CSV table of C-alpha atoms and ligand atoms in Angstrom, one decimal:
chain,number,residue,atom,x,y,z
A,685,MET,CA,-33.5,10.9,-13.6
A,686,ARG,CA,-31.0,12.2,-16.2
A,687,MET,CA,-27.2,12.3,-15.9
A,688,TYR,CA,-27.2,15.7,-17.6
A,689,ASP,CA,-29.2,17.2,-14.7
A,690,LEU,CA,-26.9,15.6,-12.1
A,691,ILE,CA,-23.8,17.0,-13.8
A,692,MET,CA,-25.4,20.5,-13.8
A,693,LYS,CA,-26.5,20.2,-10.2
A,694,LYS,CA,-22.9,19.3,-9.1
A,695,ARG,CA,-21.4,21.9,-11.4
A,696,ASN,CA,-23.6,24.6,-9.7
A,697,GLY,CA,-22.3,23.4,-6.3
A,698,ASP,CA,-25.3,21.5,-5.0
A,699,ALA,CA,-25.1,18.2,-3.1
A,700,LEU,CA,-26.3,15.1,-4.8
A,701,THR,CA,-28.8,12.8,-3.0
A,702,GLU,CA,-28.1,9.2,-2.1
A,703,GLU,CA,-30.6,8.1,-4.8
A,704,GLU,CA,-28.9,10.2,-7.4
A,705,ILE,CA,-25.4,8.8,-6.6
A,706,HIS,CA,-26.7,5.3,-6.8
A,707,TYR,CA,-28.4,6.0,-10.1
A,708,MET,CA,-25.1,7.4,-11.4
A,709,ILE,CA,-22.8,4.6,-10.2
A,710,ASP,CA,-25.2,1.8,-11.2
A,711,GLY,CA,-25.7,3.4,-14.7
A,712,TYR,CA,-21.9,3.9,-15.1
A,713,THR,CA,-21.1,0.3,-14.1
A,714,ALA,CA,-23.7,-1.1,-16.4
A,715,GLY,CA,-22.5,1.0,-19.3
A,716,ARG,CA,-25.7,3.1,-19.6
A,717,ILE,CA,-23.8,6.3,-18.6
A,718,PRO,CA,-20.9,7.1,-21.0
A,719,ASP,CA,-17.4,8.0,-20.1
A,720,TYR,CA,-17.8,11.6,-21.3
A,721,GLN,CA,-20.6,12.3,-18.9
A,722,MET,CA,-18.9,10.7,-16.0
A,723,SER,CA,-15.7,12.6,-16.9
A,724,ALA,CA,-17.7,15.9,-16.7
A,725,MET,CA,-19.1,14.8,-13.3
A,726,MET,CA,-15.7,13.9,-11.9
A,727,MET,CA,-14.4,17.3,-12.9
A,728,ALA,CA,-17.4,19.0,-11.3
A,729,VAL,CA,-16.8,17.0,-8.1
A,730,TYR,CA,-13.1,18.0,-8.3
A,731,PHE,CA,-14.0,21.7,-8.3
A,732,GLN,CA,-17.1,21.6,-6.1
A,733,GLY,CA,-16.2,18.8,-3.7
A,734,MET,CA,-18.6,16.4,-2.0
A,735,ASP,CA,-19.9,16.6,1.6
A,736,ALA,CA,-19.7,13.8,4.1
A,737,GLU,CA,-23.1,12.3,3.2
A,738,GLU,CA,-22.4,12.3,-0.5
A,739,THR,CA,-18.9,10.7,0.1
A,740,ALA,CA,-20.5,8.0,2.2
A,741,ALA,CA,-23.2,7.3,-0.4
A,742,LEU,CA,-20.6,7.2,-3.2
A,743,THR,CA,-18.5,4.7,-1.2
A,744,LEU,CA,-21.4,2.4,-0.5
A,745,ALA,CA,-22.7,2.6,-4.1
A,746,MET,CA,-19.2,1.6,-5.4
A,747,ALA,CA,-18.7,-1.1,-2.8
A,748,ARG,CA,-22.1,-2.6,-3.7
A,749,SER,CA,-21.4,-2.4,-7.5
A,750,GLY,CA,-20.0,-6.0,-7.4
A,751,GLU,CA,-19.6,-8.8,-5.0
A,752,MET,CA,-19.6,-8.0,-1.2
A,753,MET,CA,-17.3,-10.8,0.1
A,754,ASP,CA,-19.0,-12.8,2.9
A,755,LEU,CA,-16.4,-13.9,5.4
A,756,SER,CA,-18.9,-15.1,7.9
A,757,ALA,CA,-17.7,-18.7,7.4
A,758,ILE,CA,-14.4,-17.6,9.0
A,759,SER,CA,-14.7,-17.6,12.8
A,760,GLY,CA,-13.4,-14.7,14.8
A,761,VAL,CA,-12.7,-11.1,14.0
A,762,LYS,CA,-11.2,-10.6,10.5
A,763,VAL,CA,-8.9,-7.6,10.3
A,764,ASP,CA,-7.7,-6.1,7.1
A,765,LYS,CA,-4.8,-3.6,6.6
A,766,HIS,CA,-4.3,-1.1,3.7
A,767,SER,CA,-1.5,1.2,2.9
A,768,THR,CA,-1.9,4.2,0.6
A,769,GLY,CA,1.4,3.1,-0.8
A,770,GLY,CA,5.0,4.2,-1.0
A,771,VAL,CA,8.6,3.3,-1.8
A,772,GLY,CA,9.9,0.2,-0.1
A,773,ASP,CA,6.6,-0.6,1.5
A,774,LYS,CA,6.8,-4.3,2.1
A,775,THR,CA,4.8,-4.1,5.3
A,776,SER,CA,2.1,-6.7,4.6
A,777,ILE,CA,4.6,-9.4,4.0
A,778,ALA,CA,6.0,-9.1,7.5
A,779,LEU,CA,3.0,-7.8,9.3
A,780,ALA,CA,0.4,-10.3,8.1
A,781,PRO,CA,2.3,-13.4,9.5
A,782,MET,CA,3.1,-11.5,12.7
A,783,VAL,CA,-0.5,-10.8,13.4
A,784,ALA,CA,-1.7,-14.2,12.3
A,785,ALA,CA,0.9,-15.8,14.6
A,786,CYS,CA,-0.8,-13.9,17.4
A,787,GLY,CA,-4.1,-15.6,16.6
A,788,VAL,CA,-5.8,-12.9,14.4
A,789,LYS,CA,-7.4,-14.1,11.2
A,790,ILE,CA,-5.9,-12.4,8.1
A,791,ALA,CA,-8.1,-12.6,5.1
A,792,LYS,CA,-6.6,-10.0,2.8
A,793,MET,CA,-7.0,-8.9,-0.8
A,794,SER,CA,-4.0,-7.1,-2.3
A,795,GLY,CA,-3.2,-5.5,-5.6
A,796,ARG,CA,-0.4,-5.4,-8.2
A,797,GLY,CA,1.7,-2.2,-8.5
A,798,LEU,CA,1.7,0.3,-11.3
A,799,GLY,CA,4.9,2.5,-11.4
A,800,HIS,CA,7.6,2.5,-8.7
A,801,THR,CA,7.9,-1.1,-7.4
A,802,GLY,CA,5.4,-3.9,-7.4
A,803,GLY,CA,2.4,-4.3,-5.1
A,804,THR,CA,2.2,-7.0,-2.4
A,805,ILE,CA,1.0,-9.6,-4.9
A,806,ASP,CA,4.0,-9.0,-7.2
A,807,LYS,CA,6.3,-9.2,-4.2
A,808,LEU,CA,4.9,-12.5,-3.0
A,809,GLU,CA,5.5,-14.0,-6.4
A,810,SER,CA,9.2,-13.8,-5.5
A,811,PHE,CA,8.5,-17.2,-3.9
A,812,ALA,CA,8.6,-19.6,-6.9
A,813,GLY,CA,5.2,-21.1,-7.6
A,814,PHE,CA,3.2,-18.7,-5.3
A,815,ARG,CA,-0.4,-18.4,-6.5
A,816,THR,CA,-2.5,-15.4,-5.7
A,817,ALA,CA,-5.4,-16.2,-8.2
A,818,ILE,CA,-7.3,-18.4,-5.8
A,819,SER,CA,-11.0,-19.0,-5.5
A,820,SER,CA,-13.0,-17.4,-2.7
A,821,GLU,CA,-13.8,-20.9,-1.3
A,822,GLN,CA,-10.1,-21.8,-1.1
A,823,PHE,CA,-9.4,-18.4,0.4
A,824,VAL,CA,-11.9,-18.9,3.2
A,825,LYS,CA,-10.8,-22.5,3.8
A,826,GLN,CA,-7.1,-21.5,4.1
A,827,VAL,CA,-7.9,-18.7,6.6
A,828,ASN,CA,-9.9,-21.2,8.7
A,829,GLU,CA,-7.1,-23.8,8.5
A,830,ILE,CA,-3.9,-21.7,9.0
A,831,GLY,CA,-5.2,-18.2,9.9
A,832,ILE,CA,-3.9,-16.3,6.9
A,833,SER,CA,-4.4,-15.9,3.1
A,834,ILE,CA,-3.6,-13.1,0.7
A,835,MET,CA,-5.3,-13.2,-2.7
A,836,GLY,CA,-5.3,-11.0,-5.7
A,837,GLN,CA,-8.2,-8.7,-5.9
A,838,THR,CA,-11.0,-10.2,-8.1
A,839,HIS,CA,-12.7,-8.4,-10.9
A,840,ASP,CA,-15.9,-8.6,-8.9
A,841,ILE,CA,-14.7,-6.3,-6.1
A,842,ALA,CA,-16.0,-2.8,-6.5
A,843,PRO,CA,-16.1,-2.9,-10.4
A,844,ALA,CA,-17.5,0.7,-10.4
A,845,ASP,CA,-14.3,1.9,-8.7
A,846,LYS,CA,-12.1,0.0,-11.2
A,847,LYS,CA,-13.8,1.7,-14.1
A,848,LEU,CA,-14.0,5.1,-12.4
A,849,TYR,CA,-10.4,5.0,-11.2
A,850,ALA,CA,-9.2,4.3,-14.8
A,851,LEU,CA,-11.2,7.3,-16.0
A,852,ARG,CA,-10.0,9.6,-13.2
A,853,ASP,CA,-6.4,8.6,-14.0
A,854,VAL,CA,-6.7,10.0,-17.6
A,855,THR,CA,-8.9,13.1,-16.8
A,856,ALA,CA,-6.7,14.7,-14.1
A,857,THR,CA,-9.4,14.0,-11.4
A,858,VAL,CA,-7.5,11.6,-9.1
A,859,ASP,CA,-6.4,14.0,-6.4
A,860,ASN,CA,-9.7,14.9,-4.7
A,861,MET,CA,-10.1,13.8,-1.1
A,862,SER,CA,-13.6,12.5,-1.4
A,863,LEU,CA,-12.8,10.5,-4.5
A,864,ILE,CA,-9.7,9.0,-3.1
A,865,ALA,CA,-11.3,8.1,0.2
A,866,SER,CA,-14.4,6.5,-1.4
A,867,SER,CA,-12.2,4.6,-3.9
A,868,ILE,CA,-10.1,3.0,-1.2
A,869,MET,CA,-12.9,2.4,1.2
A,870,SER,CA,-15.3,0.9,-1.3
A,871,LYS,CA,-12.7,-1.9,-2.0
A,872,LYS,CA,-12.1,-2.4,1.7
A,873,LEU,CA,-15.8,-2.6,2.6
A,874,ALA,CA,-16.4,-5.0,-0.3
A,875,SER,CA,-13.5,-7.2,0.9
A,876,GLY,CA,-15.5,-8.2,3.9
A,877,ALA,CA,-13.3,-7.6,7.0
A,878,ASP,CA,-14.8,-6.6,10.3
A,879,ALA,CA,-12.0,-4.2,11.2
A,880,ILE,CA,-9.7,-2.2,9.0
A,881,VAL,CA,-6.3,-0.7,9.9
A,882,LEU,CA,-5.1,2.0,7.4
A,883,ASP,CA,-1.6,3.1,6.9
A,884,VAL,CA,-1.8,6.6,5.4
A,885,LYS,CA,1.5,7.8,4.1
A,886,THR,CA,2.8,11.3,3.9
A,887,GLY,CA,5.9,12.9,2.4
A,888,SER,CA,7.8,13.0,-0.9
A,889,GLY,CA,7.1,9.4,-1.8
A,890,ALA,CA,3.4,9.4,-0.9
A,891,PHE,CA,0.2,10.3,-2.6
A,892,MET,CA,-0.4,12.9,0.1
A,893,LYS,CA,2.8,15.0,0.0
A,894,ARG,CA,1.5,17.3,2.8
A,895,GLU,CA,0.8,16.1,6.3
A,896,THR,CA,-2.4,18.1,6.6
A,897,ASP,CA,-3.8,16.3,3.5
A,898,ALA,CA,-2.8,12.9,4.9
A,899,PHE,CA,-4.6,13.6,8.2
A,900,ALA,CA,-7.7,14.8,6.3
A,901,LEU,CA,-7.7,11.7,4.2
A,902,ALA,CA,-7.2,9.5,7.2
A,903,LYS,CA,-10.1,11.2,9.1
A,904,GLU,CA,-12.4,10.8,6.0
A,905,MET,CA,-11.6,7.1,5.6
A,906,VAL,CA,-12.0,6.3,9.3
A,907,THR,CA,-15.4,8.1,9.3
A,908,LEU,CA,-16.5,6.1,6.2
A,909,GLY,CA,-15.3,2.8,7.7
A,910,ASN,CA,-17.0,3.4,11.1
A,911,LEU,CA,-20.2,4.6,9.4
A,912,ALA,CA,-20.3,1.2,7.5
A,913,GLY,CA,-20.0,-0.6,10.8
A,914,ARG,CA,-16.4,-1.6,10.5
A,915,LYS,CA,-14.0,-0.7,13.2
A,916,THR,CA,-11.5,1.6,11.4
A,917,ILE,CA,-8.2,3.0,12.6
A,918,ALA,CA,-5.7,5.0,10.6
A,919,VAL,CA,-1.9,5.4,11.3
A,920,VAL,CA,-0.4,8.4,9.5
A,921,SER,CA,3.2,7.5,8.8
A,922,ASP,CA,6.3,9.0,7.2
A,923,MET,CA,7.1,8.4,3.5
A,924,ASP,CA,9.5,11.3,3.0
A,925,GLN,CA,12.2,8.6,2.5
A,926,PRO,CA,11.9,4.9,1.5
A,927,LEU,CA,10.7,2.6,4.3
A,928,GLY,CA,13.5,0.3,5.5
A,929,ARG,CA,16.5,-0.1,3.3
A,930,ALA,CA,15.3,-2.4,0.5
A,931,VAL,CA,13.5,-1.1,-2.7
A,932,GLY,CA,12.6,-3.8,-5.3
A,933,ASN,CA,10.5,-6.9,-5.1
A,934,ALA,CA,12.6,-9.9,-4.0
A,935,LEU,CA,14.9,-7.5,-2.0
A,936,GLU,CA,11.9,-6.3,-0.1
A,937,VAL,CA,10.8,-9.8,0.6
A,938,LYS,CA,14.2,-10.6,2.0
A,939,GLU,CA,14.0,-7.5,4.2
A,940,ALA,CA,10.5,-8.6,5.5
A,941,ILE,CA,12.0,-12.1,6.3
A,942,ASP,CA,14.9,-10.5,8.1
A,943,THR,CA,12.4,-8.5,10.1
A,944,LEU,CA,10.5,-11.6,11.1
A,945,ARG,CA,13.9,-12.9,12.3
A,946,GLY,CA,14.2,-9.9,14.5
A,947,GLU,CA,16.9,-8.4,12.2
A,948,GLY,CA,14.9,-5.8,10.3
A,949,PRO,CA,15.6,-2.1,10.0
A,950,GLU,CA,14.5,0.0,12.9
A,951,ASP,CA,11.9,2.1,11.1
A,952,PHE,CA,10.3,-0.8,9.3
A,953,THR,CA,10.2,-2.9,12.5
A,954,LYS,CA,8.6,0.0,14.3
A,955,LEU,CA,5.9,0.4,11.7
A,956,CYS,CA,5.0,-3.3,11.7
A,957,MET,CA,4.8,-3.2,15.6
A,958,THR,CA,2.6,-0.1,15.5
A,959,LEU,CA,0.2,-1.3,12.8
A,960,GLY,CA,0.2,-4.8,14.3
A,961,SER,CA,-0.7,-3.6,17.7
A,962,TYR,CA,-3.8,-1.7,16.4
A,963,MET,CA,-4.8,-4.9,14.5
A,964,LEU,CA,-4.5,-6.9,17.7
A,965,LEU,CA,-6.5,-4.3,19.6
A,966,ALA,CA,-9.2,-4.2,16.9
A,967,ALA,CA,-9.5,-8.0,17.0
A,968,GLY,CA,-9.7,-8.1,20.8
A,969,GLU,CA,-6.5,-10.1,21.0
A,970,ALA,CA,-4.9,-7.6,23.3
A,971,ALA,CA,-6.4,-5.2,25.9
A,972,THR,CA,-3.6,-2.6,25.7
A,973,GLN,CA,-1.0,-1.3,23.3
A,974,THR,CA,1.7,-2.6,25.5
A,975,GLU,CA,0.2,-6.1,25.7
A,976,ALA,CA,-0.2,-6.1,21.9
A,977,GLU,CA,3.4,-5.0,21.3
A,978,GLU,CA,4.6,-7.7,23.8
A,979,LYS,CA,2.7,-10.4,21.9
A,980,LEU,CA,4.1,-9.2,18.6
A,981,ALA,CA,7.7,-9.2,20.0
A,982,GLN,CA,7.1,-12.7,21.3
A,983,VAL,CA,6.1,-14.2,17.9
A,984,ILE,CA,9.3,-12.8,16.4
A,985,GLU,CA,11.4,-14.0,19.3
A,986,ASP,CA,10.1,-17.5,19.3
A,987,GLY,CA,10.1,-17.9,15.5
A,988,SER,CA,6.4,-18.5,15.2
A,989,ALA,CA,5.9,-15.4,12.9
A,990,LEU,CA,8.6,-16.7,10.5
A,991,ARG,CA,7.0,-20.2,10.6
A,992,LYS,CA,3.6,-18.6,9.8
A,993,LEU,CA,5.1,-17.0,6.7
A,994,ALA,CA,6.5,-20.3,5.6
A,995,GLU,CA,3.1,-22.1,6.2
A,996,PHE,CA,1.3,-19.3,4.3
A,997,VAL,CA,3.7,-19.5,1.3
A,998,GLU,CA,3.4,-23.3,1.2
A,999,ALA,CA,-0.4,-23.2,1.3
A,1000,GLN,CA,-0.5,-21.0,-1.7
A,1001,GLY,CA,1.9,-23.2,-3.7
A,1002,GLY,CA,5.1,-21.2,-3.2
A,1003,ASP,CA,8.6,-22.5,-2.4
A,1004,SER,CA,8.7,-22.0,1.4
A,1005,ARG,CA,12.3,-23.1,1.6
A,1006,ALA,CA,13.2,-19.5,0.5
A,1007,VAL,CA,11.8,-18.3,3.9
A,1008,TYR,CA,14.7,-20.0,5.6
A,1009,ASP,CA,17.3,-19.7,2.7
A,1010,THR,CA,16.8,-16.3,1.0
A,1011,SER,CA,19.4,-17.2,-1.7
A,1012,LEU,CA,16.5,-19.1,-3.3
A,1013,LEU,CA,14.7,-15.8,-4.0
A,1014,PRO,CA,15.3,-14.2,-7.5
A,1015,THR,CA,18.8,-12.8,-7.7
A,1016,ALA,CA,20.2,-10.1,-10.0
A,1017,SER,CA,23.4,-10.8,-11.9
A,1018,ILE,CA,25.0,-7.4,-11.5
A,1019,THR,CA,25.7,-5.5,-8.2
A,1020,GLU,CA,27.2,-2.1,-8.2
A,1021,GLU,CA,27.9,0.4,-5.4
A,1022,ILE,CA,26.8,4.0,-5.7
A,1023,VAL,CA,29.4,6.0,-3.9
A,1024,SER,CA,29.0,9.4,-2.3
A,1025,PRO,CA,30.5,12.3,-4.2
A,1026,GLN,CA,31.0,14.3,-1.0
A,1027,GLU,CA,31.2,14.3,2.7
A,1028,GLY,CA,28.3,15.4,4.9
A,1029,TYR,CA,25.0,14.5,6.3
A,1030,VAL,CA,22.2,13.1,4.1
A,1031,CYS,CA,19.6,15.8,4.7
A,1032,LYS,CA,16.9,14.8,2.2
A,1033,ILE,CA,16.1,12.0,-0.1
A,1034,ASP,CA,13.6,12.5,-3.0
A,1035,CYS,CA,11.7,9.4,-2.2
A,1036,ASP,CA,9.7,9.2,-5.4
A,1037,GLU,CA,13.0,9.3,-7.3
A,1038,ILE,CA,14.3,6.2,-5.5
A,1039,GLY,CA,11.1,4.5,-6.7
A,1040,VAL,CA,11.8,5.6,-10.2
A,1041,CYS,CA,15.4,4.1,-10.0
A,1042,SER,CA,13.8,0.7,-9.2
A,1043,LEU,CA,11.4,1.2,-12.1
A,1044,LEU,CA,14.3,2.0,-14.5
A,1045,LEU,CA,16.0,-1.2,-13.4
A,1046,GLY,CA,12.9,-3.1,-14.4
A,1047,GLY,CA,11.4,-3.6,-10.9
A,1048,GLY,CA,8.1,-1.7,-11.6
A,1049,ARG,CA,5.5,-1.5,-14.3
A,1050,GLU,CA,5.4,1.4,-16.9
A,1051,THR,CA,2.0,0.0,-18.2
A,1052,LYS,CA,-0.4,-2.6,-16.8
A,1053,GLU,CA,1.0,-5.1,-19.3
A,1054,SER,CA,4.7,-4.7,-18.3
A,1055,GLU,CA,6.6,-7.7,-16.9
A,1056,ILE,CA,8.4,-7.1,-13.7
A,1057,ASP,CA,11.9,-8.2,-13.0
A,1058,LEU,CA,11.6,-9.4,-9.4
A,1059,SER,CA,15.3,-9.6,-8.7
A,1060,VAL,CA,16.3,-5.9,-9.3
A,1061,GLY,CA,16.3,-2.9,-7.0
A,1062,LEU,CA,18.4,-1.1,-4.4
A,1063,ILE,CA,19.6,-1.4,-0.9
A,1064,LEU,CA,20.2,1.9,0.8
A,1065,HIS,CA,23.1,2.1,3.1
A,1066,LYS,CA,22.6,5.8,4.1
A,1067,LYS,CA,19.3,7.4,5.0
A,1068,ALA,CA,18.3,10.9,6.1
A,1069,GLY,CA,20.4,12.1,9.1
A,1070,ASP,CA,23.3,9.7,8.4
A,1071,PHE,CA,26.8,11.0,8.0
A,1072,VAL,CA,28.7,9.9,4.9
A,1073,LYS,CA,32.4,10.3,3.8
A,1074,ALA,CA,33.3,11.0,0.2
A,1075,GLY,CA,33.7,7.7,-1.6
A,1076,GLU,CA,31.6,5.7,0.9
A,1077,SER,CA,28.7,3.7,-0.5
A,1078,LEU,CA,25.3,5.3,-0.4
A,1079,ALA,CA,23.5,2.3,-1.9
A,1080,THR,CA,24.0,-1.0,-3.8
A,1081,ILE,CA,22.2,-1.4,-7.1
A,1082,TYR,CA,21.0,-4.9,-8.1
A,1083,ALA,CA,20.5,-5.1,-11.9
A,1084,ASN,CA,20.4,-7.5,-14.9
A,1085,ASP,CA,21.3,-4.9,-17.5
A,1086,ARG,CA,24.4,-2.5,-17.5
A,1087,GLU,CA,22.6,0.2,-19.4
A,1088,LYS,CA,19.6,0.2,-17.0
A,1089,ALA,CA,22.0,0.2,-14.0
A,1090,GLU,CA,23.7,3.3,-15.4
A,1091,ALA,CA,20.4,5.1,-15.9
A,1092,ALA,CA,19.3,4.2,-12.4
A,1093,LYS,CA,22.6,5.4,-10.9
A,1094,LYS,CA,22.4,8.7,-12.7
A,1095,ARG,CA,18.9,9.2,-11.4
A,1096,PHE,CA,19.9,8.2,-7.9
A,1097,MET,CA,22.6,10.8,-7.6
A,1098,GLY,CA,20.0,13.6,-8.1
A,1099,ALA,CA,17.8,12.2,-5.3
A,1100,TYR,CA,20.3,12.5,-2.5
A,1101,HIS,CA,20.9,15.9,-0.9
A,1102,PHE,CA,23.7,16.7,1.6
A,1103,ASP,CA,24.3,19.3,4.3
A,1104,GLU,CA,27.1,20.2,6.8
A,1105,VAL,CA,24.7,20.1,9.7
A,1106,GLN,CA,22.7,17.0,10.8
A,1107,PRO,CA,19.0,17.4,10.0
A,1108,GLU,CA,16.5,17.0,12.8
A,1109,LYS,CA,15.1,13.4,12.9
A,1110,GLN,CA,11.5,13.2,11.6
A,1111,PRO,CA,9.1,10.9,13.5
A,1112,LEU,CA,8.0,7.8,11.6
A,1113,ILE,CA,4.5,7.8,13.2
A,1114,LYS,CA,2.9,11.2,12.7
A,1115,GLY,CA,-0.4,10.4,14.4
A,1116,ILE,CA,-3.3,8.0,14.9
A,1117,ILE,CA,-6.9,8.6,14.0
A,1118,GLN,CA,-9.6,6.4,15.5
B,1390,URA,N1,-5.8,4.4,-4.4
B,1390,URA,C1,-7.0,4.0,-4.8
B,1390,URA,O1,-7.4,2.8,-4.7
B,1390,URA,N2,-7.8,5.0,-5.2
B,1390,URA,C2,-7.5,6.3,-5.3
B,1390,URA,O2,-8.4,7.1,-5.7
B,1390,URA,C3,-6.2,6.6,-5.0
B,1390,URA,C4,-5.4,5.7,-4.5
């Protein structure tokens, strides 16, 4: 078999066989196939697409390119959750303890963020001393003991995807449905969970700006997961404005804690309840949606979800006192209000731009090597549909540098749009694919 022939085959619009896809992925992972040939292949896939069989073969080949985590030493159904990402998305930090407090085993691998705000792993490091680089043995032991662990993704999980994603990122071949679906699902399949609940975001702060694309991606990923024998469900949710009110690492952790106390923002709480209920159903911990939501409401009400977060933070070396006293989380030295220049309804927020404000304050990474300032970010006081008077605060900025605060403020002002009439409220949950 020759890579040249495979590139030509795909360029001409023909489907690759499973054997050819395995040859290509194994060769690329091992360094036998050079970047320039793989770049040409990715561009050919971008223009010609891949059919369902090819996408499934690519997903499995990438999943098997490294370690396939064996979670069989953990009893019960292990459920994983994955979000395609967005601004203010702190879901895992509240959701994982909620679901674990209901008795479902959470054995989750998460990533760091690039751009916007940090990833789940960065956010968890807001707890002083929190360790995410733990061994697979410790991970399994902790899940068996307390029902929850979140670790950083190891280099051994889907190394083919890691290499290929970096290549796609610099060759304008990221935004192809088959490539995105196989990239995400290869990592999820290799991480070993029995069931997977996906949160596919759509809107101005999401990868998939258009709802139709988000649904297509959700369908593709659900098919891939189910084909591989993992029960997979996707929730398509709104990311046309930031989720909740907090954007920025420690601020988001505080909002997740507030939510576990029953004092979270309405949209964020609803998303946690929806995703959580599907996780409980997938694990067989509830028979109906209503029963699942009642169980989740109960663990918030009786404080067991909050205690589960503290137990989890403690088990991974973090300062769990911050769960009960959030003033112990990293705190910025400067706070400033951004006031509205006019009266009216907030009709649209450019969600990506709010993410950029957090990045400008130092809350995200420009490059993989950048250090994150965990304390900075924004709290939004007005969201789409809210009425605001001239001079009223739209948001509070948390910063450690006046110049950066000014830059973020300027950017923020361009992201809010006003109208005289109240816009129609957009639903948070757009649909469920299972
Ligand atoms: N996230 C991934 O992990 N892979 C993609 O291709 C896109 C988003």
